[in-house]
Short mmCIF file of C-alpha atoms in Angstrom, two decimals:
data_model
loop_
_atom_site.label_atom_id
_atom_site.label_comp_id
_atom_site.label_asym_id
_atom_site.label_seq_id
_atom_site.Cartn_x
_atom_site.Cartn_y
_atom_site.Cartn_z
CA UNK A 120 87.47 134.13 118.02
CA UNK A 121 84.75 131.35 118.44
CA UNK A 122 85.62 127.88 118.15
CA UNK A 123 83.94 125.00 116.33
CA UNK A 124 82.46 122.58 118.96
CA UNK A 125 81.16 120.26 116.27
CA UNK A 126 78.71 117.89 117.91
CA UNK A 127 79.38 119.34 121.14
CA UNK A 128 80.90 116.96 122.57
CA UNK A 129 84.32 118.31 124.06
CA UNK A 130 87.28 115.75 124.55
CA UNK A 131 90.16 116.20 126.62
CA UNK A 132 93.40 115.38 124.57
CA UNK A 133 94.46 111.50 125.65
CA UNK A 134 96.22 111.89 129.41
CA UNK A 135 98.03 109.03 131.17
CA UNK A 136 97.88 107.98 134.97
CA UNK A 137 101.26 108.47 135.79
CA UNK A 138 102.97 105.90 138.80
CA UNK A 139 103.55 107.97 141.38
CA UNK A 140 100.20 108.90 141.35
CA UNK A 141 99.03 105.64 142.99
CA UNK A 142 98.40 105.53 146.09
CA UNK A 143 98.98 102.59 149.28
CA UNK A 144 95.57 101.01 148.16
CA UNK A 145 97.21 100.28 144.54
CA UNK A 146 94.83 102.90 142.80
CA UNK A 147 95.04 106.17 141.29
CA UNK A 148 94.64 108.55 144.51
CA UNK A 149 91.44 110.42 144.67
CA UNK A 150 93.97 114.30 144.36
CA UNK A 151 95.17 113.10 141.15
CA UNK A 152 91.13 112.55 139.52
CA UNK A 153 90.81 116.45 140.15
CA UNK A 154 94.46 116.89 138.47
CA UNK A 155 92.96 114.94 135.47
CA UNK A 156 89.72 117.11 135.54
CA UNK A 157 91.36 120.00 135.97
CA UNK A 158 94.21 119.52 132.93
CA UNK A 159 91.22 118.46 130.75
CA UNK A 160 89.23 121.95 131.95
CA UNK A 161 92.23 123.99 130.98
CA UNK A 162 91.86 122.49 127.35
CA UNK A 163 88.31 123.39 126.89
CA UNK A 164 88.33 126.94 128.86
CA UNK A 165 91.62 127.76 126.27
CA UNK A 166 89.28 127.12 123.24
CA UNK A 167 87.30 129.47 125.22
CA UNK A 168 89.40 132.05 125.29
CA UNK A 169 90.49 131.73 128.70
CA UNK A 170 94.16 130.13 128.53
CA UNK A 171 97.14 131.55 129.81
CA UNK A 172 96.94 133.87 127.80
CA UNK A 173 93.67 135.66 129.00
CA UNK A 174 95.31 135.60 132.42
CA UNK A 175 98.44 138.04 130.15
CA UNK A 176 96.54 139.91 128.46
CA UNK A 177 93.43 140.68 129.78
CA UNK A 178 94.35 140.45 134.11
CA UNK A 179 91.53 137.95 134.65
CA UNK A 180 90.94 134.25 134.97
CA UNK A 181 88.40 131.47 136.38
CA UNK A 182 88.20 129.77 139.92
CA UNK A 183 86.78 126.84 140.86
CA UNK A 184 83.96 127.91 143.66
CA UNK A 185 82.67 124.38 144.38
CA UNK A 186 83.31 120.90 143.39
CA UNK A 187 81.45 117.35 143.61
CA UNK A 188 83.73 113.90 142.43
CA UNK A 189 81.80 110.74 142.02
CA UNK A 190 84.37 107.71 142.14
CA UNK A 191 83.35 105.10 139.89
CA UNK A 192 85.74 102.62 139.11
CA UNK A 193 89.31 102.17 139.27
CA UNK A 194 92.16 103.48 137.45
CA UNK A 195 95.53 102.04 137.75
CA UNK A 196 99.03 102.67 136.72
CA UNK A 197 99.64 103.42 133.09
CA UNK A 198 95.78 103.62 131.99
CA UNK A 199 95.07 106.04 129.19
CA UNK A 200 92.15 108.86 130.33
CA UNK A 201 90.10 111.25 128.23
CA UNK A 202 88.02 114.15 129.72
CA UNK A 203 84.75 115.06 128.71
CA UNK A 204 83.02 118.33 129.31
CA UNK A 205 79.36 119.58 129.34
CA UNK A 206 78.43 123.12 130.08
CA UNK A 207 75.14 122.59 131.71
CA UNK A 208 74.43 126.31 132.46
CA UNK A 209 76.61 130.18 132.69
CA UNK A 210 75.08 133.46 133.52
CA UNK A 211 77.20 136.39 133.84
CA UNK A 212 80.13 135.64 136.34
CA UNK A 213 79.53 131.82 136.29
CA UNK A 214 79.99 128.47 134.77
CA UNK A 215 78.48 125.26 135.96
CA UNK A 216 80.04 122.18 133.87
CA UNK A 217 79.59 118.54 134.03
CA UNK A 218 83.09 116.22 133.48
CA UNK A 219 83.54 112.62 133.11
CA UNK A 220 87.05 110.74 132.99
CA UNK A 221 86.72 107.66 130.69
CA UNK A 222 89.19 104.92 129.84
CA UNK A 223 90.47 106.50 126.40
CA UNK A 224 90.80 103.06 124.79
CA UNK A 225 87.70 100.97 126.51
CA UNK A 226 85.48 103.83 126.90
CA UNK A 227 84.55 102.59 130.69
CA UNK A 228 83.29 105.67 132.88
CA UNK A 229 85.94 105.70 135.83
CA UNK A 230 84.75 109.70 137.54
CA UNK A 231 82.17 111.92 137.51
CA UNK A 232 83.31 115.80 138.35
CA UNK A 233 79.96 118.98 138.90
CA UNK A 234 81.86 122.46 138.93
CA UNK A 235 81.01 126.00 139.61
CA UNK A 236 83.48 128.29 138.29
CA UNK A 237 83.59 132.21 139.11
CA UNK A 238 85.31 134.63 136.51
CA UNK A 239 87.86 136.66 138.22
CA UNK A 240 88.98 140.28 137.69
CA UNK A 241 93.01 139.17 138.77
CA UNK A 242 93.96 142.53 139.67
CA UNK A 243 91.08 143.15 141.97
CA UNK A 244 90.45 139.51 143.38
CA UNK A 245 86.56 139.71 142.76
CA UNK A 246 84.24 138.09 140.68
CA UNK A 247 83.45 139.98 137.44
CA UNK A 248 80.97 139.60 134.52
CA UNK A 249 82.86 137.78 131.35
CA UNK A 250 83.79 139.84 128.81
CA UNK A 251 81.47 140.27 126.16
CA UNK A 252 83.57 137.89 123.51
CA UNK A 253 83.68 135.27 126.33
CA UNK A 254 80.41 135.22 127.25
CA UNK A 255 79.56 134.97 122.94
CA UNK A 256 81.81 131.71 123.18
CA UNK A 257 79.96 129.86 126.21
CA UNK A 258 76.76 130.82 124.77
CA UNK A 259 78.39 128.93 121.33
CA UNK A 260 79.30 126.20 123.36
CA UNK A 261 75.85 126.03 125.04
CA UNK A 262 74.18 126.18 121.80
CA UNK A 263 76.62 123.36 120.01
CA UNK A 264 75.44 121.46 123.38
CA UNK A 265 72.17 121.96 123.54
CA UNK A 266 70.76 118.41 122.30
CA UNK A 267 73.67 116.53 124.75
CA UNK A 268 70.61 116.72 127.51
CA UNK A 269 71.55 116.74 131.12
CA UNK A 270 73.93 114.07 132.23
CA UNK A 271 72.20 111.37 134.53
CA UNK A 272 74.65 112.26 137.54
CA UNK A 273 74.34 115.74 137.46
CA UNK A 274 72.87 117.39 140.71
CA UNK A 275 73.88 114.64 142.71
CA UNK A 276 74.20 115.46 146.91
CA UNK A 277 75.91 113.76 149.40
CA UNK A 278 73.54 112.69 152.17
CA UNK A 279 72.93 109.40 154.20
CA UNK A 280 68.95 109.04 154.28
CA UNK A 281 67.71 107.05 157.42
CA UNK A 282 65.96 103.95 156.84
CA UNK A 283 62.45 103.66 158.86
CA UNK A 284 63.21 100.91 161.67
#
């Protein structure tokens, strides 16, 4: 099964941040971006073919292996949130994906999330190629993506560079 990516560009279904998710400096605590990246991950990786179901079926899954969160601007109590997702690259055990977290009603980019992701035989705990079906519906993704370009914050590092004094 290979799903229909239209344009390319993949949206999260319409999430909301929940109150006890804010934190003693009145905004939405930095755990609770990745639970917002994550849920809107799970959307786009089951229109993969990798939902719950994969896990069932087939004994195998997808871990995050690293992770880089750009904080952007605020979200509060009670905001609406929509998840984008680029697939900026895949080979034959990985995915590397680009995510932003917009205000679903504004538009306004609150989060920026990079991830690696490993493909996981369950049963022996080790990366493993994807499955040949799997690997067909990145590569459609991919494709359906291919004019998106790479996002402007993508391959950012975390460094403090030393001013000359």
């Amino acid at each position: 099964m290979t799903a229909d990516w239209g344009d390319g560009l993949v949206r999260s279904a319409v999430m909301t941040v929940k109150d006890d998710w804010i934190d003693y400096n009145g905004h939405l605590n930095m755990a609770y971006y990745n639970v917002l990246f994550d849920t809107a991950v799970d959307q786009v990786f089951e229109r993969l073919g990798m939902g719950p179901e994969y896990l069932k079926e087939r004994g195998a899954s997808f871990f995050t292996a690293e992770v880089h969160v750009c904080y952007l601007r605020e979200l509060s109590a009670g905001m609406p949130v929509v998840g984008t997702l680029q697939l900026l690259d895949f080979d034959s055990k990985r995915a590397h994906f680009f995510q932003e977290l917009r205000h679903a009603d504004e538009d306004w980019l609150s989060a920026t999330s990079e991830q690696m992701s490993l493909h996981v035989d369950m049963a022996a705990r080790k990366v493993a190629p994807w499955p040949e079906d799997i690997r067909a519906n990145l590569a459609a993704l991919a494709g359906a993506q291919a004019a998106l370009g790479r996002p402007e914050r993508a391959g950012r590092r975390i460094e403090i560079v030393k001013k000359a004094t």
